[in-house]
XYZ file of C-alpha atoms in Angstrom:
705
model
C 105.347 -69.157 102.157
C 104.503 -71.600 104.915
C 106.248 -70.629 108.192
C 109.430 -72.694 108.711
C 108.373 -73.864 112.189
C 105.565 -75.888 110.588
C 107.917 -77.860 108.297
C 108.234 -80.875 110.665
C 104.424 -81.324 110.685
C 104.268 -81.187 106.885
C 106.715 -84.073 106.481
C 105.204 -86.835 104.290
C 104.060 -89.758 106.494
C 106.315 -92.184 104.649
C 109.324 -90.223 105.938
C 108.449 -91.320 109.519
C 110.263 -94.360 110.914
C 108.698 -97.707 109.999
C 106.193 -96.329 107.452
C 106.502 -97.764 103.936
C 104.334 -97.167 100.831
C 101.609 -99.711 101.794
C 101.215 -98.347 105.316
C 101.240 -94.770 103.974
C 98.265 -95.675 101.711
C 96.355 -97.076 104.711
C 97.137 -93.937 106.759
C 95.847 -91.768 103.881
C 92.540 -93.668 104.046
C 92.014 -93.243 107.803
C 92.984 -89.564 107.769
C 90.670 -88.802 104.827
C 93.404 -87.755 102.394
C 93.123 -88.586 98.694
C 96.551 -90.249 98.411
C 99.664 -91.214 100.368
C 101.551 -88.346 98.666
C 99.194 -85.825 100.269
C 99.311 -87.351 103.758
C 101.476 -85.504 106.283
C 102.544 -86.045 109.904
C 100.020 -83.286 110.722
C 97.140 -85.533 109.571
C 98.081 -88.140 112.188
C 98.424 -85.511 114.920
C 94.925 -84.181 114.148
C 93.243 -87.614 114.003
C 91.086 -87.744 117.142
C 90.286 -91.025 118.930
C 86.573 -91.918 118.900
C 86.570 -94.281 121.866
C 88.580 -95.814 124.692
C 89.589 -99.261 125.806
C 89.671 -99.421 129.584
C 92.035 -102.150 130.774
C 91.754 -101.187 134.427
C 89.082 -103.884 134.997
C 91.099 -106.558 136.846
C 89.131 -109.610 137.855
C 89.535 -113.303 138.422
C 89.179 -115.630 135.401
C 85.771 -116.969 136.371
C 84.447 -113.467 137.221
C 85.467 -111.983 133.836
C 82.288 -110.875 132.001
C 81.720 -112.440 128.573
C 82.832 -110.379 125.560
C 84.264 -107.528 127.660
C 87.958 -106.624 127.735
C 89.428 -107.874 130.998
C 92.927 -107.707 132.454
C 93.996 -110.870 134.292
C 97.038 -111.746 136.402
C 97.740 -115.426 135.678
C 100.371 -118.138 136.009
C 101.451 -120.102 132.895
C 100.854 -123.901 133.282
C 101.516 -125.593 129.912
C 101.693 -125.149 126.115
C 99.622 -127.227 123.700
C 101.063 -126.623 120.191
C 99.024 -127.269 117.017
C 99.230 -130.974 115.967
C 101.996 -131.679 113.369
C 100.878 -130.887 109.818
C 97.781 -128.993 111.020
C 98.950 -125.386 111.021
C 95.351 -124.140 110.919
C 94.531 -125.776 114.274
C 94.877 -123.408 117.254
C 97.928 -123.251 119.550
C 96.779 -123.072 123.186
C 98.567 -121.908 126.310
C 96.803 -122.890 129.553
C 97.019 -120.454 132.493
C 95.309 -120.202 135.891
C 94.628 -117.918 138.856
C 92.936 -118.528 142.216
C 89.478 -118.686 140.597
C 90.045 -121.075 137.683
C 91.761 -122.004 134.401
C 91.824 -120.149 131.029
C 93.047 -121.090 127.528
C 95.004 -118.380 125.638
C 94.339 -119.286 121.988
C 96.545 -118.369 118.992
C 96.227 -119.142 115.279
C 99.230 -119.485 112.913
C 101.523 -118.839 115.883
C 105.269 -119.550 116.079
C 106.036 -121.940 118.953
C 109.473 -120.476 119.812
C 108.021 -116.945 120.023
C 105.168 -118.047 122.304
C 107.480 -120.043 124.579
C 109.632 -116.941 125.021
C 106.617 -114.674 125.603
C 104.837 -117.074 128.003
C 107.431 -119.189 129.877
C 105.906 -122.028 131.933
C 105.806 -121.160 135.662
C 105.921 -117.360 135.106
C 103.253 -114.888 136.290
C 102.054 -112.550 133.506
C 99.403 -109.882 132.885
C 97.153 -110.621 129.894
C 94.409 -108.412 128.480
C 91.716 -109.145 125.911
C 88.124 -110.299 125.489
C 87.122 -113.399 127.418
C 84.789 -115.769 125.516
C 83.160 -118.896 126.988
C 82.883 -122.174 125.014
C 81.151 -125.202 126.519
C 81.478 -123.680 129.989
C 85.237 -123.012 129.563
C 86.784 -119.549 129.289
C 89.169 -118.682 126.459
C 90.989 -115.527 125.272
C 91.787 -115.518 121.543
C 94.902 -113.511 120.584
C 95.248 -111.380 123.734
C 95.838 -107.683 122.941
C 98.635 -107.382 125.512
C 100.904 -109.806 127.379
C 103.566 -108.495 129.785
C 105.628 -110.139 132.525
C 104.619 -109.228 136.093
C 107.927 -107.390 136.546
C 107.059 -105.052 133.632
C 103.520 -104.269 134.835
C 104.264 -100.490 134.689
C 104.541 -100.620 130.887
C 101.033 -102.061 130.614
C 98.606 -99.631 128.841
C 95.651 -99.271 131.241
C 93.697 -96.780 129.094
C 94.011 -96.955 125.324
C 92.478 -94.580 122.774
C 90.600 -96.189 119.861
C 91.014 -94.711 116.362
C 89.258 -95.412 113.056
C 90.922 -98.303 111.205
C 91.078 -99.576 107.647
C 92.258 -102.754 105.891
C 95.979 -103.340 106.414
C 96.246 -101.156 109.528
C 96.362 -102.544 113.056
C 95.641 -100.428 116.165
C 99.241 -100.946 117.392
C 100.810 -99.717 114.150
C 98.485 -96.693 113.946
C 99.233 -95.812 117.561
C 102.989 -96.058 116.926
C 102.667 -93.823 113.836
C 100.698 -91.198 115.801
C 103.324 -91.206 118.582
C 106.096 -90.638 115.984
C 104.135 -87.715 114.534
C 103.471 -86.195 117.985
C 107.235 -85.977 118.589
C 107.436 -83.520 115.668
C 104.990 -80.953 117.127
C 107.022 -77.713 117.421
C 106.624 -74.800 119.841
C 104.078 -72.549 118.151
C 102.988 -68.964 118.854
C 99.672 -68.520 120.709
C 96.964 -67.423 118.270
C 93.955 -67.703 120.589
C 92.582 -64.629 122.357
C 94.146 -64.617 125.886
C 90.802 -63.673 127.534
C 89.133 -66.696 125.905
C 91.941 -69.020 127.038
C 91.576 -67.816 130.639
C 87.762 -67.786 130.681
C 87.474 -71.348 129.343
C 90.669 -72.720 131.032
C 92.016 -73.896 127.663
C 95.442 -75.558 127.348
C 97.795 -74.426 124.559
C 97.711 -76.214 121.185
C 100.605 -78.638 121.872
C 99.313 -79.614 125.344
C 95.814 -80.109 123.947
C 97.214 -82.569 121.371
C 99.067 -84.524 124.083
C 95.878 -84.736 126.170
C 93.829 -85.760 123.098
C 96.071 -88.746 122.359
C 96.857 -89.738 125.977
C 93.482 -89.845 127.754
C 93.542 -91.026 131.366
C 89.824 -91.693 131.836
C 86.742 -92.132 129.652
C 85.797 -88.490 130.354
C 88.996 -87.295 128.629
C 87.658 -88.039 125.148
C 84.338 -86.218 125.675
C 83.814 -83.242 123.315
C 83.471 -80.856 126.280
C 86.926 -81.456 127.815
C 89.190 -78.364 127.725
C 91.667 -80.092 125.346
C 88.975 -81.045 122.849
C 87.336 -77.605 123.084
C 90.705 -75.944 122.487
C 91.344 -77.954 119.301
C 87.745 -77.502 118.141
C 88.101 -73.760 118.627
C 91.336 -73.650 116.599
C 89.666 -75.505 113.739
C 86.553 -73.293 113.819
C 88.618 -70.101 114.070
C 90.683 -71.082 111.006
C 87.429 -71.726 109.094
C 85.782 -68.472 110.152
C 88.931 -66.473 109.474
C 89.203 -67.815 105.935
C 85.510 -67.100 105.263
C 85.948 -63.572 106.647
C 88.984 -63.062 104.384
C 86.963 -64.196 101.362
C 84.225 -61.775 102.339
C 86.724 -58.958 102.888
C 88.131 -59.539 99.386
C 84.706 -59.784 97.768
C 83.445 -56.711 99.594
C 86.389 -54.644 98.318
C 84.937 -54.856 94.820
C 82.149 -52.260 94.845
C 78.682 -53.516 93.925
C 76.617 -52.090 91.090
C 73.483 -50.584 92.643
C 70.371 -51.962 90.917
C 67.849 -49.154 90.475
C 64.638 -50.437 88.865
C 60.997 -49.364 89.045
C 59.921 -52.989 89.091
C 57.847 -52.926 85.877
C 59.204 -56.266 84.622
C 58.773 -57.752 88.081
C 55.128 -56.672 88.193
C 54.489 -58.156 84.727
C 55.848 -61.522 85.933
C 53.865 -61.394 89.191
C 50.624 -60.732 87.312
C 51.238 -63.689 84.992
C 52.046 -66.143 87.819
C 49.250 -68.682 88.421
C 49.736 -68.302 92.205
C 50.379 -65.464 94.646
C 53.612 -65.316 96.644
C 53.698 -66.680 100.196
C 54.564 -64.310 103.061
C 58.139 -65.572 103.310
C 58.628 -65.287 99.522
C 57.557 -61.624 99.700
C 59.945 -61.015 102.612
C 62.841 -62.706 100.775
C 62.230 -60.669 97.589
C 62.203 -57.482 99.719
C 65.519 -58.384 101.422
C 67.191 -59.213 98.104
C 66.042 -56.031 96.348
C 67.161 -53.902 99.311
C 70.617 -55.547 99.197
C 70.936 -55.061 95.431
C 69.963 -51.382 95.623
C 72.934 -50.619 97.921
C 76.511 -49.879 96.845
C 77.866 -52.971 98.687
C 77.639 -56.232 96.799
C 74.905 -58.569 97.885
C 76.039 -61.936 99.283
C 72.826 -63.682 100.330
C 71.865 -67.291 100.964
C 68.259 -68.197 100.120
C 67.264 -71.298 102.059
C 63.999 -72.916 101.180
C 62.680 -76.388 101.565
C 61.908 -78.481 98.509
C 58.974 -76.853 96.701
C 58.985 -73.608 98.705
C 59.319 -71.465 95.568
C 62.961 -70.337 95.475
C 63.010 -70.152 91.666
C 60.180 -67.583 91.605
C 62.074 -65.419 94.133
C 65.271 -65.632 92.038
C 63.334 -64.785 88.863
C 61.906 -61.591 90.389
C 65.403 -60.489 91.471
C 66.753 -61.238 87.980
C 63.940 -59.193 86.416
C 65.036 -56.086 88.379
C 68.678 -56.663 87.343
C 67.590 -56.827 83.672
C 65.372 -53.746 83.995
C 68.365 -51.811 85.386
C 70.282 -52.625 82.186
C 72.231 -55.639 83.477
C 72.414 -59.368 82.842
C 71.773 -62.215 85.274
C 73.102 -65.774 85.322
C 71.689 -68.804 87.093
C 74.154 -71.619 87.659
C 72.942 -75.158 88.426
C 75.057 -78.179 89.443
C 73.820 -80.538 86.704
C 72.639 -80.306 83.134
C 69.231 -81.883 83.958
C 68.701 -79.136 86.511
C 69.935 -76.334 84.248
C 67.500 -77.376 81.503
C 64.694 -77.628 83.994
C 65.397 -74.132 85.332
C 65.442 -72.947 81.727
C 61.979 -74.444 81.110
C 60.532 -72.799 84.261
C 62.254 -69.431 83.962
C 61.730 -68.863 80.235
C 57.982 -69.359 80.853
C 57.990 -66.708 83.619
C 60.251 -64.366 81.602
C 57.908 -64.459 78.600
C 55.384 -62.252 80.380
C 58.051 -59.545 80.765
C 59.644 -59.979 77.324
C 63.016 -61.013 78.793
C 65.314 -63.138 76.593
C 66.582 -66.296 78.355
C 69.263 -68.648 76.950
C 70.741 -71.901 78.252
C 74.478 -72.627 77.999
C 75.832 -76.066 78.904
C 78.792 -78.165 77.776
C 76.444 -79.720 75.226
C 76.353 -76.543 73.070
C 78.901 -77.089 70.279
C 80.173 -75.450 67.082
C 78.043 -72.788 65.411
C 75.257 -72.980 68.034
C 77.765 -72.265 70.779
C 79.374 -69.393 68.857
C 75.957 -67.787 68.316
C 75.059 -68.167 71.995
C 78.357 -66.613 73.116
C 77.838 -63.683 70.719
C 74.342 -63.048 72.149
C 75.725 -63.149 75.711
C 78.587 -60.764 74.858
C 76.283 -58.276 73.094
C 73.821 -58.282 76.002
C 70.951 -59.575 73.823
C 70.792 -62.621 76.100
C 69.518 -61.033 79.315
C 69.333 -64.142 81.531
C 71.833 -66.964 81.006
C 71.192 -70.341 82.627
C 73.801 -73.081 82.702
C 76.199 -75.343 84.562
C 79.767 -74.359 85.461
C 80.231 -73.839 81.674
C 79.145 -70.277 82.595
C 82.624 -69.794 84.118
C 84.741 -70.669 81.136
C 87.201 -68.132 79.751
C 85.337 -68.026 76.421
C 82.174 -66.638 78.079
C 82.167 -62.818 78.103
C 79.234 -60.859 79.564
C 78.040 -57.434 78.448
C 77.133 -56.362 81.990
C 76.827 -59.128 84.551
C 74.876 -57.686 87.499
C 73.437 -60.682 89.370
C 74.697 -64.247 89.740
C 72.307 -66.836 91.193
C 73.930 -70.119 92.270
C 71.600 -73.072 92.844
C 72.479 -75.827 95.331
C 75.497 -73.909 96.615
C 76.823 -76.803 98.690
C 77.912 -78.432 95.451
C 80.115 -75.447 94.610
C 83.056 -74.509 96.831
C 84.086 -70.991 97.817
C 86.635 -70.913 94.938
C 83.976 -71.352 92.290
C 82.044 -68.502 93.845
C 85.133 -66.354 93.414
C 85.707 -67.451 89.837
C 82.187 -66.364 89.017
C 82.785 -62.966 90.630
C 85.927 -62.515 88.541
C 83.740 -62.144 85.425
C 84.159 -58.421 84.799
C 82.324 -56.364 87.376
C 81.574 -57.884 90.737
C 77.985 -59.131 90.436
C 75.572 -59.393 93.343
C 75.350 -63.016 94.495
C 72.275 -64.973 95.490
C 72.935 -68.528 96.531
C 69.968 -70.945 96.763
C 69.806 -74.255 98.570
C 66.999 -76.761 99.077
C 69.024 -78.495 101.773
C 67.700 -76.887 104.949
C 70.864 -76.148 106.906
C 70.898 -75.687 110.688
C 72.019 -72.245 111.865
C 75.354 -73.511 113.185
C 76.155 -75.064 109.815
C 75.128 -71.909 107.965
C 77.684 -70.045 110.074
C 80.339 -72.685 109.539
C 79.886 -72.970 105.795
C 78.537 -69.599 104.745
C 79.812 -67.353 107.549
C 80.212 -64.709 104.854
C 76.538 -64.497 103.889
C 73.252 -62.975 104.959
C 70.397 -65.474 105.045
C 66.763 -65.419 103.842
C 64.487 -68.362 104.632
C 61.366 -69.600 102.859
C 59.352 -71.387 105.512
C 55.937 -72.007 103.900
C 54.816 -74.322 101.134
C 53.079 -72.689 98.161
C 49.272 -72.801 98.263
C 47.643 -75.962 96.935
C 50.515 -78.301 97.866
C 49.225 -81.466 99.512
C 50.844 -83.086 102.573
C 52.773 -86.313 101.902
C 51.845 -89.464 103.846
C 55.061 -91.231 104.896
C 55.179 -94.899 105.975
C 58.020 -97.278 106.881
C 57.728 -100.886 105.662
C 60.193 -103.804 106.076
C 61.532 -105.200 102.777
C 59.925 -108.635 103.441
C 56.719 -106.972 102.221
C 58.269 -105.954 98.891
C 55.790 -108.128 96.949
C 52.796 -106.180 98.385
C 54.397 -102.867 97.387
C 54.984 -104.054 93.796
C 51.326 -105.152 93.511
C 50.101 -101.787 94.842
C 52.357 -99.986 92.366
C 50.963 -102.032 89.461
C 47.420 -100.982 90.386
C 48.508 -97.328 90.748
C 50.222 -97.342 87.325
C 47.095 -98.891 85.750
C 45.091 -96.005 87.250
C 47.451 -93.582 85.468
C 49.506 -92.564 88.508
C 53.270 -91.899 88.369
C 55.847 -93.215 90.838
C 59.575 -93.116 91.578
C 61.551 -96.100 92.898
C 64.920 -95.059 94.358
C 67.888 -97.434 94.826
C 71.213 -96.646 96.480
C 73.646 -98.147 93.892
C 74.093 -98.142 90.122
C 75.267 -101.715 89.643
C 75.658 -104.757 91.888
C 79.055 -105.112 93.505
C 80.582 -107.830 95.664
C 81.106 -105.350 98.471
C 77.469 -104.575 98.913
C 74.228 -106.475 99.216
C 72.223 -103.369 98.368
C 69.895 -103.848 95.424
C 71.347 -101.968 92.459
C 69.220 -99.796 90.237
C 69.832 -101.970 87.165
C 68.803 -105.265 88.754
C 65.795 -103.616 90.468
C 64.723 -102.187 87.077
C 64.986 -105.696 85.576
C 62.993 -107.315 88.404
C 60.229 -104.655 88.324
C 59.936 -104.894 84.516
C 59.491 -108.668 84.902
C 56.961 -108.284 87.740
C 54.896 -105.765 85.719
C 54.459 -108.336 82.911
C 54.525 -107.917 79.149
C 51.724 -105.399 78.933
C 53.029 -102.937 81.574
C 56.802 -103.486 81.148
C 57.233 -100.522 78.715
C 55.903 -98.290 81.519
C 59.048 -98.878 83.640
C 61.832 -96.315 82.990
C 65.411 -96.113 84.288
C 67.730 -93.176 85.069
C 71.086 -93.052 86.862
C 74.226 -90.934 87.057
C 76.339 -93.101 84.736
C 74.079 -92.404 81.744
C 75.012 -89.686 79.241
C 73.181 -86.345 79.469
C 71.100 -87.238 76.393
C 70.041 -90.589 77.866
C 69.082 -88.951 81.161
C 67.050 -86.277 79.377
C 65.251 -88.918 77.283
C 64.397 -90.949 80.404
C 63.135 -87.855 82.250
C 61.084 -86.621 79.273
C 59.487 -90.056 78.832
C 58.461 -89.948 82.516
C 57.198 -86.362 82.315
C 55.112 -87.067 79.192
C 53.653 -90.271 80.707
C 55.288 -92.724 78.261
C 56.773 -94.321 81.374
C 54.948 -94.150 84.716
C 57.388 -95.848 87.088
C 60.894 -94.377 87.107
C 63.585 -96.537 88.726
C 66.402 -94.166 89.666
C 69.404 -93.465 91.845
C 69.650 -90.248 93.865
C 70.413 -88.437 90.596
C 66.790 -87.229 90.877
C 67.328 -85.832 94.386
C 67.955 -82.241 93.347
C 65.311 -80.208 91.590
C 63.635 -82.706 89.244
C 60.075 -81.487 88.769
C 57.248 -83.803 87.674
C 54.120 -82.340 89.365
C 51.876 -85.362 88.669
C 54.233 -87.905 90.305
C 52.540 -88.932 93.561
C 54.341 -92.054 94.867
C 57.928 -92.318 96.081
C 59.448 -95.669 97.107
C 62.932 -95.476 98.672
C 64.665 -98.828 98.945
C 67.184 -99.385 101.782
C 65.955 -96.126 103.320
C 68.029 -96.924 106.423
C 71.201 -96.283 104.374
C 70.325 -92.684 103.470
C 70.865 -89.545 105.529
C 67.836 -87.698 106.844
C 68.330 -84.616 104.695
C 68.695 -86.787 101.609
C 65.537 -88.775 102.393
C 63.701 -85.489 102.884
C 64.996 -84.178 99.525
C 63.921 -87.366 97.748
C 60.489 -87.296 99.359
C 60.113 -83.701 98.129
C 59.990 -84.974 94.539
C 56.345 -85.922 95.136
C 53.542 -83.787 96.575
C 54.301 -81.061 94.017
C 50.860 -81.028 92.391
C 47.355 -80.916 93.840
C 46.906 -84.700 94.351
C 47.568 -86.534 97.634
C 51.022 -88.168 97.648
C 52.756 -90.909 99.583
C 56.335 -91.883 100.392
C 57.208 -95.503 101.255
C 60.474 -96.037 103.131
C 61.510 -99.672 102.573
C 64.058 -100.815 105.123
C 66.077 -103.940 105.750
C 65.732 -104.997 109.400
C 66.772 -105.112 112.118
C 67.170 -101.327 112.316
C 69.981 -99.810 114.390
C 69.097 -97.095 116.909
C 70.206 -94.165 114.700
C 68.529 -95.505 111.549
C 65.308 -96.093 113.513
C 65.419 -92.544 114.900
C 65.998 -91.113 111.394
C 62.996 -92.887 109.880
C 60.817 -91.926 112.860
C 61.643 -88.205 112.417
C 60.703 -88.447 108.750
C 57.321 -90.015 109.573
C 56.556 -87.252 112.076
C 57.378 -84.093 110.130
C 57.786 -82.486 106.721
C 59.537 -79.420 108.190
C 62.959 -79.444 106.525
C 64.519 -77.167 109.137
C 63.497 -79.429 112.009
C 64.742 -82.434 110.018
C 68.091 -80.727 109.436
C 68.545 -80.012 113.161
C 67.738 -83.649 114.010
C 70.114 -84.861 111.292
C 72.915 -82.747 112.762
C 72.316 -84.332 116.182
C 72.194 -87.855 114.764
C 75.050 -87.775 112.305
C 77.297 -84.766 112.788
C 77.994 -82.006 110.306
C 80.447 -83.867 108.068
C 77.590 -86.031 106.815
C 74.627 -83.676 106.906
C 75.379 -82.074 103.567
C 75.913 -85.265 101.649
C 79.487 -86.064 100.759
C 82.771 -84.860 102.117
C 83.501 -83.363 98.691
C 80.571 -80.973 99.058
C 82.862 -77.983 99.580
C 81.454 -77.739 103.095
C 83.324 -78.232 106.298
C 83.834 -81.795 107.379
C 85.371 -81.004 110.757
C 87.884 -83.350 112.359
C 88.061 -81.884 115.834
C 84.975 -79.703 116.105
C 81.528 -81.194 116.494
C 78.904 -78.572 115.716
C 76.241 -80.212 117.858
C 78.626 -79.946 120.855
C 80.662 -76.860 119.951
C 78.036 -74.479 118.537
C 78.917 -71.880 121.206
C 82.564 -71.917 120.095
C 81.519 -71.342 116.492
C 79.756 -68.112 117.470
C 82.838 -66.985 119.451
C 85.175 -67.881 116.552
C 83.040 -65.937 114.100
C 83.060 -62.787 116.255
C 86.775 -63.182 116.961
C 87.611 -63.509 113.232
C 85.609 -60.379 112.393
C 87.210 -58.364 115.206
C 90.732 -59.423 114.245
C 90.249 -58.448 110.601
C 88.642 -55.175 111.625
C 91.679 -54.161 113.715
C 94.379 -55.874 111.590
C 93.048 -56.527 108.043
C 96.448 -57.671 106.710
C 97.192 -59.912 109.747
C 100.513 -58.108 110.136
C 100.567 -57.581 113.917
C 101.890 -60.153 116.459
C 98.554 -61.975 116.845
C 97.997 -61.666 113.086
C 101.306 -63.452 112.447
C 100.279 -66.247 114.844
C 96.911 -66.542 113.064
C 98.720 -66.959 109.741
C 100.474 -69.969 111.317
C 97.040 -71.342 112.321
C 95.693 -70.907 108.771
C 98.618 -72.872 107.311
C 98.329 -75.476 110.068
C 94.641 -76.087 109.315
C 95.401 -76.168 105.569
C 93.579 -72.944 104.792
C 96.301 -71.735 102.415
C 93.744 -70.300 100.000
C 92.820 -67.737 102.665
C 96.442 -66.523 102.810
C 96.259 -65.893 99.060
C 93.357 -63.505 99.694
C 95.534 -61.600 102.143
C 98.042 -61.057 99.359
C 95.341 -60.351 96.761
C 93.773 -57.796 99.068
C-alpha cells in the first residue's frame, strides 16, 4: 500500500484547479506520461526547468539589443486599433522613454482589454523581445505588462520548461505552482552524513529551489538542490535494482560442473581462434557458473567482437553438465540468425539446437514443445515466446539474453521463474558507459570484449552533404555492377506531413528508377512494418546476392549478418544518435574486404550533430563513442528510445552526477545488508522514496522476499 502521506502528490492532474481534459493531455505529453489518466501532480513537481529567462536587464528603448528579452519602463502615448473590418491587421500601442519611441504590437487583440491594461498617460513595465523594422523598434505580444505601482509582482527570473502544442508557459507555470502546494512533509530517507557532507537541502526545499531559481546558476546540475533531487532519483533506482538482485540471489544457482569436452570440440571446429578478451570472458562466465550463487553477468562487446561464440561455449558447458540453455533475441530476424550461427557451431559437438518463435504453429509447435520438455532439445533459441506458460523445460540451467536493453528487469524475472533459477548471461552490442552500466544493470557483473576478431578490416567513414546525392548513386551503381553489396538506411517508413525526411519507400522507388531497367531488380527493401515472412525473404535475397542494394530502416541495426556487404549509406545521418550510427556502421566490415560508410547529412549542421559525425569519423571504438554520446546527448537518449527499459532520468544527469550514482549504489547495498526488509526507521522512509519515484515493483520484491 502506498503511504497515505503521498496521496496528495498522486492526485490526477485534472483534479487541480483550472485543468480540464485538453490541458491534462498536454501535461501528459510534457511530463512523458502515456496518457492524461496516468499523469499525477507528482509529475509536474518533478519536471525540471531546462533554462531561464532573465528579465533583470533594464535598458532604454534604443539601447535594447535586438532579439533579446528586455524589460523597459515606458509611458503610454496612444493606441492605434486595427482598421475597421481588418481584424488580421495589428493593433499598436505607442510608448516612449527618455531614449525613444516603441510600438507594442498585438494581433487579434480586444480593444477594451488593451485600453484597460495600457491606459494612456500611465507608466508601465513591459518585458519581451525587441525587434527592429525599418529602423524602428517594436515588441510583439509582450510577455509581461504591469503598472509601475505593481512593480514588485514582476517576475525578474523565470524558469523555462519544455512545452507542447496547446500549452503556454504561463499555464504550465500555474499548474506546477498548484502541484507544489500539495508537497507534504516527508520523512528524511537520505543518509545524514551525506546530507551534511554535501550541504544538501531536504526534498521539499530542493523542489522549491528547483522551481524558483533566483539566478542562472540556480538551474545548473551542480547546485545543492539539483544534486539532492538527482541523488533521490538515483538512490531509488539503485535500491530497486539491489532488491531485484537480492530476490534473484535467494534462489540458489545450479553449479555447472563440466570437463569442457563439448567446448573443446567447438573450439577445434571454429575457423578462427578466440581473441584475448573472448578467452577472459569465457573464463569469467565458467567460474561464475561453477559456483553455488547464480550468475548474473553482462557481456558487453562491440558489433562484431564475437559475443555469440562466447555464449555458445558457455551453453556447451551447461549442456555437458546435463542442463539446457536458452538464447533469447529481441526480434525474429535475429533469433533465426542466431539459430543459423549457433546450430553450425553446435554440430561439431553433437548438440541439438531448436528455434521457437511465434511463427511455430499447430503440430510443429507441439512437437517442438515436447522436445523441449523431454530435454531432447538442448539449446533453445527464440524471441520472448520462450517465456510463455506453455513452454516447459526439462532442466533450464543457463539463459542468455541478447540485446538486454530491449528487455526490462521484469522480463528477466519472468525468465528466471521457469523452474529452477538459471544462470543469466546478458549480451549487448550497445557499448554502455560505466555510469550507465551501474544505473541500468547495477545488479550485474560485467565482462567486456574489446578487440575485433582477426581478419576484420577497418571501415573508412566519410561525411557528405546531401547535395552530392547524385554522385553517391552513380558510385553505388558501379559498385553493384562489380558485384559489391550495399545498405542504404533511411530514418522513416513512409512520408508524413510532419517530416521532410526521405522515407524508405520513396527512396527505394527513386533508387530503383535511377538504377534503370537492367539493375532495378537488384534493389531490395526491408522495414519494420513488413511481416516476418516478408522481412526474411528480403534479407535472404540480399544474403544470396539476388539483390545487392538493400534500402532499409534501422530494422537492420541489431545483429543482421551479411559478411560480404561492404558499403553503408546512412541518409540524414545528423538525425541519428551516435551509438545508433555506430551500430549501423557495424553491419559492414564483417568480412575480409575493405568497407566504407557514407554519412549523408542535410546542412547546415548544428553544433551537436557536427560533433557526433566528427567522433564517428575519428574512431571505431564503441566504448569511446558511447562515452562521447553520453556527454553529447544525456543518458535518456543513449540507449535508443525511452521505452528501452533503461533509466531515462528526469532529475539526474549521469554526465554531471556520476559521483552520486556511485554513492547511491553503495548506500543501497549497505541499507539492504543491515535492513533487508526495510523495516527500520530509515527503511520505512526509503519505502516512501520508492513509491515517490514510482518504483512500486521493487516494493513487491520486498514482500516476495
